[in-house]
C-alpha cells in the first residue's frame, strides 16, 4: 500500500457520510493529499460525540434528499464548527451550508446525473490557481437560490447563463468571515478537472476565519501572495507584507453587488426574463404615465415634495416595517405631494417592485396624481423596463455608481420609455457629469453614500453650477421646516423627505408645516345635505313630484320580471320629464358641494361631482345581470344619465359604459373600494327594494379602512329613519354622497307621492 506524506494540520479530519457512494471518492482524494480522515455516518454520531473528537477540519459529503430533512447531524455540525475550524461541504454538504446560514435550497428546473458543465469561479479559496471554464461533474436537482442568498455568504462559483455570461445556477458558496466553503458539484468525480487541486487548496486552510488563516500563514513567513491570502475575502496585504483586516466596501458598493446578483438571477426566471418584459410592454400593458418634470412644476407649495415610502435604511435600521405602502401613498398624495418615491430594494430598505405596483394602483383615477419614482440602485435596462411596467413615471440614476457610458445609456433608455430620470449627485464632479448628460431633473443627495454623513448645505453649494431651466431637488436628511427654508430662497425646486414622513403621526399636518401650506379640508365644501335618489319610479307623475320636492336622481328599473319594471314607452315618458330643463331657482336646496383644490382629489370624491345638476335631476337606469350590449342600447335609447348595475356584472364593464356607473355592493365586499371602474358604489342590504336595513356597523368599518371612500347608501330607509341613520353615521358624513329609497316611499306596493315628499323633506333637513 502506498504511503503519503501526512499533513500535520489535517491530522484529524472528520468526514460526515450522508449515505452516498461518492463519500469513498472524497475520502480517497483527501487521504491522497495527506489528510488523516475519520468517517462517520450522519445518524451514527451525536454532536457532543463529534465535538469530543476535536476534528481539525470538517467535510460534509454528498447525499440524496434535501439538506433540511435528510442530512442527519450535518447541519448541526456546520453550525457548531463554523468559525472554529475549516469546513467544506460537497453537493448536499454545500446545500447544508446554504441552508444553515438562512438561504433556501430549491429545485433547479433540471435533473442532472453525471453531467459535466463549464465552471466559472472567483479564483479564491478552493479555486486559487485554476482556469475558468473547467469541466465539473454535477449530480443534483436542488441548489441554493440567488434570491435567498444570505448576506453572510458569497457565490464563489457558478454555471454561466445567457449570452452575457451572467451567474446562473449557484455551484459554490463561501462564508465572508468564517473559513467555510461549499461546492455544489463533485470535485471528487473522475470527470471533474482539477478536483484534487480544489481539495488540496481546502487542506491548506487553517483556523476558523479567513483573517485567522491569513495570520497563521504570515507567522510561518509564507509569501503574502500565496493562495490563502488571495482567497480570503476579509484580509488585505500591505506593501511591507503585513496583514490587516480588509476594509469593507461602502454601503453603496455592497448594495450594488447584492442587487446585481439578484437581478441576474431574476432575469433567468421564465415570465421575468427581459424578453417577457418586452413582450408585455409591446402589448401596451404598462400603466399610463405622466411627465415627471411637469408634475414637479405644478406643486401646491412653494417647493415640490417628493414623499418617500421607506420601511428601513442602512443608516437608521428599521423605520416603519408594518407600513402599508399604497395606504401611505394615498395620504401623501392627498396632502399635496408631487412625487411618491418608492424604495424597491429588498435587503437594506425592505421594499419591492410590488410596493411600487400597489402604490401606482392606489393612485388610479386621482385628479392630478403624483408622479411615481422607482428609487433603486439601477444599473441595467431591465430594471428600467420593469419599473415602467409596474407603473413608474421616473427612475433614479446614481452618478456615483455608474460609469459615464453606462449612465448615458440608461438615461437614454429611460427617456425612450417616456420617463425623464432623476439623476442623483453628491459632488461638484458628479454635478458636472449630470449637466453634461443633459439631465432635466438633478437631485443632490445631502448624504454621502460612502460615509453616510449628512450635510444639508450640499445642495446649496452646488446650485450655482446648474443651467437655467434645470430642476434641482434636495435629497436626504430633511426633517423639518428649518431644514427647507434655505432651499426656498436659493431656487431649489423640491425636497425629498423619507424617514420623518414615515414616522409622522399626522402626514397632512406634517407636510403643511414643512412646506408652509394649509391643512384646511378643501376636498369638500357644504355637506349638510345628502343627495337623494328616488328609485323604482313607474310614472311621470311620481317623477315630477319627486323632482319638484328636490330629488337629485330618479331611478327606473329596466329588468323584466321585477315588480317595479317599466316598459320602454313608460321609460321614455319618464326620461322626457326628467330631462325637462328647470331653473336652478327651482332647486334652492342644492348646495355648492365642491370647491376647486390645488391638491389631488381621490377618484370617488371627484366622481361624486357628476351626481347632481343645478338645472335638473338625473335619470338612473337600473340593470341586473343583462348583456352589456343591451345596457348600452338602452342607455342611448332612453338618454340615461347614470347606469346602475345591481347584479354580478364584471367590474370592468363600468369602463365600457359612456356614463357614470353606480354599482351595488353588500357590506364586506372589498371590491367596492376599487378605483377607476364604477363612479360610486351603492351599499345595499340585499337585492334591492326589499326594505331590509343596512348593517351600519359594517359600513363604518369600510370608512375606517378607506377614509376616501364615497358611497350611496340604501336598505330599509324611510322618512322616519333616514335622519337617524345619518346621525348614526355622522362620524362618516363626508363619506355619504347620497341616499337611495324605493320601498320606503311606497304604499301597498305602489309609489306614494305623499311619502316621496315626506322622505325628501326628512332627508334634506
XYZ file of C-alpha atoms in Angstrom:
765
model
C 0.000 0.000 0.000
C 1.432 3.371 -0.965
C 2.315 5.821 1.788
C 1.512 9.523 1.697
C 3.134 12.476 3.381
C 0.861 13.352 6.272
C -0.297 16.942 6.753
C 0.208 17.980 10.384
C -2.654 20.487 10.161
C -5.056 17.762 8.890
C -4.333 15.091 11.458
C -7.951 14.503 12.464
C -10.275 15.466 9.607
C -13.858 14.287 10.141
C -15.900 13.341 7.086
C -19.676 13.059 7.617
C -21.152 10.444 5.291
C -24.649 11.280 4.057
C -25.119 7.757 2.736
C -23.670 8.458 -0.690
C -21.339 6.277 -2.759
C -19.233 9.345 -3.619
C -18.173 9.599 0.032
C -15.478 6.994 -0.712
C -14.112 9.157 -3.541
C -13.999 12.210 -1.261
C -12.217 10.140 1.386
C -9.695 8.838 -1.159
C -8.811 12.292 -2.520
C -8.373 13.706 0.988
C -6.093 10.853 2.001
C -4.084 11.170 -1.212
C -3.451 14.824 -0.310
C -2.132 13.871 3.152
C -5.153 14.147 5.455
C -5.895 11.673 8.240
C -9.616 11.062 7.852
C -12.263 9.560 10.141
C -15.672 8.843 8.564
C -18.980 8.892 10.490
C -22.440 8.353 9.051
C -24.833 11.231 9.625
C -27.095 9.289 12.012
C -24.466 7.295 13.892
C -22.791 10.062 15.881
C -24.166 12.835 18.079
C -22.984 16.420 18.085
C -21.488 16.078 21.571
C -19.588 12.971 20.454
C -18.379 14.800 17.384
C -17.192 17.772 19.438
C -15.293 15.375 21.692
C -13.390 14.093 18.643
C -11.773 17.561 18.290
C -11.583 17.491 14.487
C -9.022 19.583 12.637
C -11.346 20.016 9.637
C -14.960 19.115 8.890
C -16.120 17.849 5.500
C -19.798 17.152 4.735
C -20.269 14.596 1.946
C -22.778 14.443 -0.905
C -26.045 12.625 -0.313
C -29.583 12.034 -1.548
C -32.576 14.107 -0.457
C -32.910 17.607 0.956
C -30.445 19.202 3.411
C -33.202 20.213 5.829
C -34.603 16.696 6.175
C -32.044 14.105 5.110
C -28.642 15.310 6.320
C -28.707 13.992 9.883
C -26.031 15.624 12.050
C -24.591 17.619 9.126
C -26.335 20.962 9.644
C -25.802 20.995 13.407
C -22.139 20.185 12.857
C -21.764 23.095 10.446
C -23.420 25.451 12.923
C -21.088 24.405 15.724
C -17.765 24.259 13.899
C -18.156 27.318 11.621
C -15.693 29.946 12.789
C -13.657 27.327 14.712
C -12.123 25.057 12.036
C -12.167 24.867 8.214
C -15.485 23.484 6.909
C -16.150 22.093 3.423
C -19.475 20.908 2.035
C -19.770 18.870 -1.177
C -23.038 18.748 -3.160
C -25.665 18.248 -0.419
C -22.966 19.372 2.003
C -22.865 22.702 0.151
C -26.656 22.861 0.311
C -26.448 22.315 4.081
C -24.143 25.347 4.342
C -26.557 27.429 2.264
C -29.492 26.385 4.435
C -27.705 26.735 7.804
C -26.935 30.399 7.165
C -30.508 31.254 6.124
C -30.811 30.515 2.416
C -33.420 28.405 0.635
C -32.495 25.292 -1.333
C -34.960 24.577 -4.121
C -35.338 22.717 -7.401
C -33.173 23.995 -10.246
C -35.560 23.154 -13.040
C -33.339 20.340 -14.334
C -32.296 16.937 -13.056
C -28.600 16.191 -13.613
C -26.889 12.830 -13.238
C -23.264 12.751 -14.226
C -23.422 15.800 -16.497
C -20.352 17.988 -16.883
C -20.636 21.752 -17.202
C -18.022 24.524 -17.605
C -17.452 26.173 -14.218
C -16.878 29.879 -13.672
C -15.382 30.956 -10.341
C -13.866 33.878 -8.421
C -10.308 32.423 -8.268
C -10.349 32.373 -4.466
C -10.425 29.657 -1.831
C -10.957 26.275 -3.497
C -10.352 27.820 -6.910
C -6.986 29.526 -6.474
C -4.766 28.855 -9.476
C -7.497 27.148 -11.513
C -8.556 28.148 -15.053
C -12.039 29.385 -15.895
C -14.438 27.108 -17.712
C -13.012 23.875 -16.327
C -15.411 20.917 -16.585
C -17.058 19.800 -13.349
C -19.461 16.925 -12.725
C -22.976 17.636 -11.495
C -25.347 15.196 -9.784
C -28.252 17.217 -8.413
C -31.784 18.552 -8.863
C -31.560 21.046 -5.975
C -29.448 24.158 -5.433
C -29.342 27.316 -3.350
C -31.313 30.166 -4.893
C -29.821 33.558 -5.752
C -32.797 35.447 -4.368
C -32.326 33.942 -0.892
C -28.519 34.040 -0.735
C -27.726 35.065 2.865
C -25.784 38.305 3.323
C -23.006 36.412 5.099
C -22.344 34.191 2.065
C -20.987 34.981 -1.380
C -21.231 32.989 -4.601
C -17.795 31.543 -5.302
C -18.595 29.529 -8.446
C -21.434 29.202 -10.912
C -22.580 27.956 -14.291
C -22.826 30.816 -16.787
C -26.296 31.748 -18.006
C -27.253 33.773 -21.057
C -25.171 35.421 -23.771
C -23.623 37.872 -21.297
C -22.230 35.084 -19.115
C -24.303 36.036 -16.097
C -24.371 33.926 -12.964
C -26.762 31.034 -13.451
C -27.143 28.111 -11.056
C -25.015 28.505 -7.927
C -22.191 25.962 -7.878
C -20.284 27.191 -4.849
C -20.646 29.453 -1.822
C -18.203 30.860 0.696
C -18.761 32.494 4.073
C -17.458 36.051 4.084
C -15.908 35.762 7.557
C -15.751 32.110 8.595
C -13.498 29.632 6.834
C -16.440 27.778 5.286
C -16.553 26.660 1.637
C -19.175 24.704 -0.299
C -19.139 23.104 -3.768
C -22.444 22.059 -5.348
C -20.625 19.944 -7.946
C -18.426 16.881 -7.296
C -14.686 17.676 -7.162
C -14.059 14.002 -6.309
C -15.556 12.783 -9.609
C -13.165 11.451 -12.247
C -14.924 13.707 -14.786
C -14.159 16.866 -12.791
C -10.941 18.598 -13.799
C -8.629 19.754 -11.003
C -10.744 18.139 -8.283
C -7.709 17.108 -6.238
C -6.283 20.625 -6.523
C -9.505 22.027 -5.052
C -9.285 19.656 -2.065
C -5.589 20.449 -1.700
C -6.498 24.131 -1.533
C -9.016 23.336 1.198
C -6.470 21.362 3.218
C -4.126 24.347 3.092
C -6.643 26.428 5.052
C -6.163 26.782 8.813
C -8.070 28.429 11.638
C -11.725 29.277 11.847
C -11.840 32.593 9.973
C -10.216 33.999 6.879
C -8.383 36.583 8.952
C -7.058 33.945 11.328
C -5.976 31.823 8.363
C -4.022 34.716 6.866
C -2.281 35.491 10.160
C -1.250 31.862 10.584
C 0.303 31.869 7.139
C 2.088 35.153 7.801
C 3.530 33.898 11.058
C 5.021 30.983 9.132
C 6.604 33.559 6.821
C 4.641 32.306 3.852
C 4.659 34.685 0.910
C 1.666 37.015 1.234
C 0.795 36.427 -2.389
C 0.057 32.764 -1.596
C -3.267 31.265 -2.360
C -4.821 31.666 1.065
C -4.317 35.409 1.186
C -5.779 35.755 -2.247
C -8.634 33.524 -1.173
C -9.547 35.461 1.913
C -12.378 37.963 1.460
C -11.722 39.528 4.869
C -7.998 40.408 4.605
C -5.693 42.578 2.530
C -1.934 42.611 2.234
C 0.129 45.738 2.888
C 3.172 46.810 0.893
C 5.522 45.558 3.604
C 3.903 42.122 3.633
C 1.947 42.546 6.853
C -1.678 41.542 7.141
C -4.529 43.883 8.034
C -8.252 43.389 8.184
C -9.860 44.309 4.905
C -11.955 47.462 4.932
C -15.492 46.746 3.962
C -16.654 48.436 0.787
C -19.028 51.363 1.093
C -22.655 50.542 1.682
C -23.291 51.598 -1.916
C -20.762 49.017 -3.138
C -22.301 46.273 -1.049
C -25.873 47.046 -2.061
C -24.828 47.362 -5.688
C -23.137 43.947 -5.635
C -26.137 42.358 -3.945
C -28.628 43.877 -6.367
C -26.559 42.938 -9.388
C -26.571 39.323 -8.321
C -30.306 39.327 -7.560
C -31.232 40.973 -10.852
C -29.129 38.494 -12.821
C -30.922 35.639 -11.106
C -34.330 37.196 -11.730
C -33.605 37.647 -15.428
C -33.310 33.898 -15.826
C -36.770 33.136 -14.397
C -39.417 32.317 -17.033
C -42.058 35.074 -17.065
C -39.493 37.571 -15.709
C -36.899 37.400 -18.479
C -36.118 40.523 -20.455
C -37.912 39.057 -23.466
C -41.022 38.512 -21.321
C -40.984 42.119 -20.140
C -40.540 43.408 -23.674
C -43.486 41.316 -24.863
C -45.691 42.755 -22.117
C -44.567 46.290 -22.897
C -45.275 45.835 -26.615
C -48.849 44.823 -25.702
C -49.346 48.213 -24.050
C -49.635 46.755 -20.548
C -47.685 49.490 -18.778
C -49.925 51.897 -16.816
C -50.453 55.431 -18.099
C -47.603 57.776 -17.219
C -47.297 61.490 -16.541
C -44.403 63.913 -17.037
C -42.095 63.929 -14.030
C -40.688 67.459 -14.633
C -44.115 68.966 -15.309
C -45.572 67.393 -12.192
C -42.746 68.930 -10.151
C -43.644 72.345 -11.567
C -47.309 72.088 -10.522
C -46.890 71.786 -6.765
C -49.436 73.443 -4.454
C -46.470 74.536 -2.314
C -43.528 76.842 -2.947
C -41.365 73.714 -3.126
C -42.360 70.384 -4.616
C -42.438 67.469 -2.212
C -41.081 64.041 -3.033
C -42.620 61.919 -0.285
C -40.834 58.646 0.255
C -42.035 55.212 1.282
C -39.142 53.600 3.138
C -39.510 50.828 5.717
C -35.846 50.770 6.700
C -32.431 52.107 5.750
C -28.784 51.121 6.276
C -28.167 54.186 8.442
C -31.353 54.117 10.553
C -32.287 50.447 10.579
C -35.989 49.675 10.840
C -38.207 52.745 10.456
C -41.765 51.562 9.759
C -41.775 47.870 8.973
C -45.559 47.468 9.199
C -46.449 50.338 6.880
C -48.919 49.695 4.056
C -47.281 51.267 1.019
C -50.438 52.046 -1.022
C -52.265 53.484 2.007
C -49.266 55.674 2.814
C -49.093 56.801 -0.808
C -52.708 57.986 -0.735
C -52.007 60.013 2.398
C -49.014 61.635 0.707
C -50.966 62.379 -2.463
C -53.983 63.951 -0.772
C -51.664 66.080 1.381
C -50.118 67.599 -1.744
C -47.031 65.506 -2.611
C -45.863 65.961 -6.197
C -43.969 62.673 -6.282
C -44.227 59.387 -4.399
C -40.763 57.861 -4.075
C -40.878 54.101 -3.544
C -37.806 52.209 -2.321
C -37.797 48.850 -4.092
C -34.510 47.444 -2.718
C -35.412 44.437 -0.519
C -32.430 43.752 1.747
C -31.438 47.094 3.273
C -34.599 49.142 2.616
C -37.186 46.325 2.843
C -39.038 47.369 -0.308
C -40.054 45.622 -3.517
C -41.296 46.241 -7.025
C -44.661 45.002 -5.729
C -44.751 48.045 -3.428
C -44.382 50.302 -6.441
C -47.059 48.436 -8.375
C -49.502 48.718 -5.456
C -48.700 52.406 -4.954
C -49.451 53.144 -8.606
C -52.742 51.251 -8.378
C -53.704 53.194 -5.249
C -53.433 56.475 -7.170
C -55.634 55.305 -10.046
C -58.287 57.842 -11.012
C -56.921 60.560 -8.727
C -57.023 64.073 -10.169
C -53.534 65.449 -10.830
C -51.982 62.402 -9.222
C -48.349 62.480 -8.071
C -45.618 61.022 -10.241
C -44.236 57.679 -9.058
C -40.456 57.319 -8.687
C -38.700 53.979 -8.520
C -35.902 54.642 -6.059
C -33.494 51.808 -6.631
C -29.864 51.040 -7.394
C -30.272 50.874 -11.153
C -27.532 49.594 -13.441
C -29.441 47.685 -16.129
C -32.117 48.473 -18.725
C -34.029 45.506 -17.349
C -34.735 47.394 -14.102
C -35.979 50.438 -16.007
C -38.378 48.419 -18.138
C -39.563 46.551 -15.042
C -40.261 49.907 -13.367
C -42.285 51.207 -16.320
C -44.400 48.050 -16.442
C -45.098 48.398 -12.714
C -46.292 51.984 -13.176
C -43.265 54.180 -12.534
C -43.171 57.636 -14.138
C -39.480 58.110 -13.423
C -36.451 56.232 -12.101
C -33.333 57.123 -10.134
C -29.868 57.060 -11.695
C -26.988 57.481 -9.204
C -23.936 59.046 -10.830
C -21.620 57.694 -8.116
C -22.330 54.076 -9.011
C -22.304 54.308 -12.816
C -19.534 54.974 -15.316
C -20.296 57.681 -17.875
C -21.022 55.255 -20.703
C -23.487 53.240 -18.641
C -25.094 56.373 -17.205
C -25.675 57.815 -20.657
C -27.030 54.532 -21.984
C -29.504 54.113 -19.110
C -30.542 57.770 -19.283
C -31.374 57.479 -22.972
C -33.195 54.195 -22.493
C -35.364 55.631 -19.740
C -36.284 58.581 -21.912
C -37.108 56.220 -24.780
C -39.804 54.762 -22.489
C -41.149 58.245 -21.793
C -39.542 58.627 -18.363
C -37.264 61.573 -17.580
C -34.922 60.182 -14.897
C -33.941 61.768 -11.617
C -30.132 61.963 -11.782
C -28.543 61.917 -8.334
C -25.247 63.659 -7.499
C -23.270 64.418 -4.360
C -20.144 66.286 -5.503
C -19.160 69.041 -7.920
C -17.615 66.457 -10.229
C -20.827 64.439 -10.294
C -22.842 67.610 -10.909
C -20.709 68.344 -13.984
C -21.420 64.833 -15.279
C -25.173 65.271 -14.789
C -25.138 68.640 -16.546
C -23.115 67.250 -19.429
C -25.647 64.431 -19.666
C -28.414 66.994 -20.169
C -30.448 65.906 -17.145
C -33.655 67.910 -16.775
C -34.020 66.958 -13.093
C -30.980 66.673 -10.817
C -31.200 65.522 -7.222
C -28.419 66.498 -4.829
C -28.031 63.860 -2.147
C -27.126 65.551 1.119
C -25.981 62.167 2.417
C -22.580 60.888 1.320
C -23.273 57.261 0.370
C -19.712 56.305 1.204
C -19.572 57.692 4.754
C -23.326 58.192 5.309
C -22.674 61.639 6.757
C -25.363 64.246 6.082
C -24.613 67.844 5.120
C -27.746 69.852 4.295
C -25.607 72.576 2.689
C -24.522 70.217 -0.095
C -27.472 71.178 -2.291
C -26.968 74.918 -1.817
C -23.238 74.688 -2.640
C -23.937 73.026 -5.981
C -26.814 75.280 -7.089
C -24.674 77.831 -8.944
C -23.423 75.128 -11.314
C -26.879 74.337 -12.685
C -28.116 75.685 -16.054
C -31.304 77.729 -16.107
C -34.383 75.572 -16.532
C -32.945 72.525 -14.803
C -34.934 71.434 -11.773
C -32.774 70.792 -8.705
C -34.038 68.704 -5.814
C -32.582 68.360 -2.329
C -32.431 64.731 -1.214
C -31.924 63.180 2.236
C -31.626 64.412 5.809
C -34.622 66.770 5.787
C -36.763 66.525 8.904
C -38.490 69.876 9.484
C -39.322 73.370 8.143
C -35.982 74.829 9.301
C -34.198 72.386 7.008
C -36.008 73.624 3.887
C -36.048 77.382 4.490
C -32.710 77.985 2.781
C -33.805 75.923 -0.205
C -36.841 78.160 -0.706
C -34.549 81.158 -1.015
C -31.976 79.824 -3.457
C -34.030 78.281 -6.240
C -34.270 74.629 -5.233
C -37.293 73.079 -6.902
C -38.210 70.461 -4.348
C -37.210 68.313 -1.408
C -37.321 64.576 -0.799
C -38.429 63.538 2.685
C -38.446 59.940 3.835
C -37.828 58.953 7.439
C -39.514 61.996 9.010
C -42.668 61.420 6.980
C -42.727 57.713 7.707
C -42.605 58.480 11.434
C -45.140 61.343 11.315
C -48.391 60.714 13.202
C -50.374 63.135 11.014
C -48.953 63.178 7.490
C -51.082 66.054 6.234
C -50.188 68.347 9.138
C -46.514 67.454 8.891
C -46.409 68.316 5.180
C -48.303 71.584 5.687
C -45.924 72.571 8.480
C -42.867 71.518 6.480
C -43.704 73.462 3.337
C -45.810 76.303 4.724
C -49.135 75.263 3.223
C -52.605 74.975 4.648
C -54.020 71.857 6.221
C -57.595 73.030 5.740
C -60.014 70.471 4.358
C -60.650 71.764 0.865
C -61.790 68.468 -0.602
C -65.453 69.027 0.133
C -67.462 72.083 0.981
C -71.018 72.159 2.278
C -72.163 68.620 3.132
C -75.191 69.495 5.294
C -77.470 67.770 2.832
C -77.144 64.486 1.043
C -78.271 63.824 -2.482
C -81.438 61.765 -2.797
C -82.288 59.104 -5.353
C -85.915 58.036 -5.643
C -85.788 54.559 -7.171
C -88.440 52.260 -8.607
C -90.203 55.191 -10.315
C -93.070 53.936 -12.512
C -94.947 57.031 -13.637
C -94.397 60.525 -14.931
C -96.441 61.863 -12.019
C -94.170 60.244 -9.448
C -91.059 61.525 -11.256
C -92.488 65.055 -11.378
C -93.463 65.012 -7.699
C -90.006 63.787 -6.694
C -88.210 66.399 -8.771
C -90.431 69.211 -7.508
C -89.667 68.081 -3.933
C -85.919 68.243 -4.584
C -84.879 64.746 -5.784
C -81.451 64.679 -7.373
C -81.852 61.355 -9.171
C -84.818 59.423 -10.496
C -84.277 55.678 -10.813
C -86.178 53.382 -13.170
C -85.962 49.572 -13.092
C -85.212 48.121 -16.526
C -85.109 44.450 -15.515
C -88.009 42.457 -16.900
C -89.718 40.319 -14.278
C -89.040 42.711 -11.403
C -92.205 44.179 -9.841
C -91.042 47.759 -10.412
C -90.073 47.166 -14.051
C -91.150 49.877 -16.524
C -91.555 49.218 -20.228
C -89.912 51.258 -22.941
C -92.927 53.522 -23.513
C -93.163 54.498 -19.840
C -89.409 54.807 -19.528
C -89.277 57.241 -22.455
C -92.011 59.356 -20.893
C -90.210 59.451 -17.524
C -86.967 60.315 -19.292
C -88.609 63.246 -21.046
C -89.908 64.559 -17.727
C -86.542 64.185 -16.001
C -84.671 65.895 -18.816
C -87.073 68.837 -18.983
C -84.941 71.884 -18.063
C -85.725 73.562 -14.810
C -84.357 76.781 -13.430
C -81.749 76.471 -10.711
C -84.077 78.602 -8.606
C -86.479 75.666 -8.526
C -83.847 73.747 -6.528
C -82.596 76.210 -3.894
C -81.707 73.249 -1.655
C -78.870 72.066 -3.914
C -75.631 73.041 -2.140
C -72.423 74.151 -3.757
C -70.924 70.842 -2.730
C -67.408 71.123 -4.114
C -64.712 73.729 -4.399
C -61.629 73.562 -6.552
C -58.440 72.352 -4.886
C -54.822 72.711 -5.907
C -54.158 69.319 -4.339
C -55.123 65.972 -5.868
C -58.545 64.615 -5.020
C -59.493 60.980 -4.685
C -61.289 59.241 -7.542
C -64.566 58.894 -5.641
C -64.501 62.473 -4.364
C -64.118 63.672 -7.918
C -66.723 61.241 -9.305
C -69.333 62.448 -6.819
C -69.399 65.795 -8.620
C -71.269 64.177 -11.501
C -74.272 63.028 -9.470
C -76.137 66.324 -9.254
C -77.028 69.218 -11.529
C -78.438 72.615 -10.609
C -80.875 72.760 -13.554
C -82.488 69.315 -13.453
C -82.495 65.862 -11.908
C -80.577 62.915 -13.373
C -82.092 59.732 -14.795
C -80.691 56.471 -13.403
C -81.336 53.228 -15.296
C -81.097 50.119 -13.093
C -79.925 46.851 -14.684
C -79.259 43.411 -13.277
C -77.292 40.624 -14.994
C -78.207 41.728 -18.506
C -75.922 41.702 -21.569
C -73.626 44.686 -21.946
C -74.943 45.287 -25.463
C -78.489 45.596 -24.072
C -77.356 48.049 -21.388
C -75.589 50.214 -23.977
C -78.570 50.252 -26.340
C -80.981 51.142 -23.516
C -78.699 53.919 -22.329
C -78.743 55.503 -25.780
C -82.465 54.944 -26.358
C -83.628 56.331 -23.021
C -80.930 59.020 -22.670
C -79.917 57.599 -19.312
C -77.578 59.878 -17.309
C -76.322 57.220 -14.871
C -76.286 53.433 -15.186
C -76.768 51.351 -12.050
C -75.557 47.739 -12.078
C -77.303 45.686 -9.433
C -76.122 42.149 -10.191
C -72.897 40.235 -10.679
C -71.708 42.174 -13.710
C -67.899 42.350 -14.179
C -66.392 45.452 -12.582
C -64.650 46.450 -15.791
C -67.980 46.912 -17.573
C -68.096 50.310 -15.908
C -65.167 51.417 -18.066
C -67.112 50.465 -21.229
C -70.302 52.361 -20.376
C -70.230 56.000 -21.583
C -71.935 57.490 -18.495
C -71.149 57.291 -14.754
C -71.918 53.921 -13.184
C -73.301 53.134 -9.736
C -72.579 49.552 -8.757
C -74.281 47.706 -5.933
C -72.220 46.011 -3.212
C -73.068 44.293 0.031
C -71.316 45.164 3.308
C -67.954 43.412 3.454
C -67.332 43.420 -0.301
C -63.850 44.918 -0.605
C -64.179 45.406 -4.369
C -66.301 48.486 -3.757
C -63.040 50.311 -2.911
C -61.511 49.716 -6.345
C -60.861 52.995 -8.139
C -61.193 53.641 -11.847
C -64.287 51.499 -12.524
C -67.681 52.375 -11.015
C -68.078 56.084 -10.273
C -69.741 55.363 -6.908
C -70.555 52.185 -5.011
C -74.080 51.633 -3.694
C -74.192 49.895 -0.318
C -77.396 47.855 -0.034
C -78.522 45.172 2.366
C -79.965 42.720 -0.171
C -81.062 42.503 -3.793
C -82.670 45.952 -3.605
C -86.199 47.124 -2.895
C -86.729 44.619 -0.068
C -86.847 47.102 2.785
C -84.152 45.219 4.687
C -81.993 47.565 6.790
C -78.288 48.041 6.197
C -75.722 46.927 8.784
C -74.401 50.343 9.784
C -71.524 48.904 11.816
C -70.142 47.190 8.717
C -70.489 50.454 6.802
C -68.361 52.275 9.364
C -65.666 49.615 9.117
C -65.339 50.308 5.399
C -64.834 54.016 6.031
C -62.247 53.331 8.726
C -60.226 51.208 6.308
C -60.634 53.619 3.399
C -61.322 57.199 4.577
C -61.624 58.489 0.994
C -64.382 56.028 0.082
C -67.615 57.719 -1.046
C -70.897 55.793 -1.267
C -74.617 55.825 -1.847
C -76.460 54.021 0.958
C -79.723 52.126 0.642
C -81.667 49.470 2.504
C -84.749 49.959 4.677
C -84.723 53.767 4.527
C -87.909 55.785 5.020
C -88.949 59.242 6.163
C -88.983 58.124 9.784
C -85.459 56.736 9.990
C -83.317 58.435 7.370
C -82.066 61.130 9.755
C -81.428 58.527 12.455
C -79.265 56.571 10.010
C -77.349 59.692 9.014
C -76.905 60.644 12.666
C -75.573 57.166 13.485
C -73.067 57.601 10.661
C -72.337 61.256 11.493
C -68.636 60.443 12.029
C -68.530 59.427 8.371
C -70.700 62.224 7.000
C -68.133 63.120 4.334
C -68.263 59.568 3.012
C -72.004 59.536 2.251
C -72.837 61.175 -1.071
C -76.458 60.089 -1.433
C -79.292 58.016 -0.004
C -81.413 55.703 -2.145
C -85.013 54.797 -1.347
C -87.523 52.533 -3.023
C -89.882 50.572 -0.749
C -89.687 53.361 1.832
C -91.822 55.645 -0.375
C -94.430 53.035 -1.302
C -97.940 52.338 -0.027
C -99.475 48.949 -0.714
C -96.834 48.197 -3.335
C -97.287 51.462 -5.238
C -95.331 54.705 -5.060
C -96.966 57.264 -2.788
C -96.471 60.872 -3.841
C -97.001 61.954 -0.255
C -94.328 59.549 1.032
C -91.931 60.741 -1.666
C -92.342 64.327 -0.495
C -92.018 63.370 3.178
C -88.867 61.366 2.539
C -87.207 64.198 0.612
C -88.092 66.681 3.325
C -86.704 64.390 6.022
C -83.508 63.512 4.127
C -82.677 67.130 3.324
C -83.262 68.553 6.805
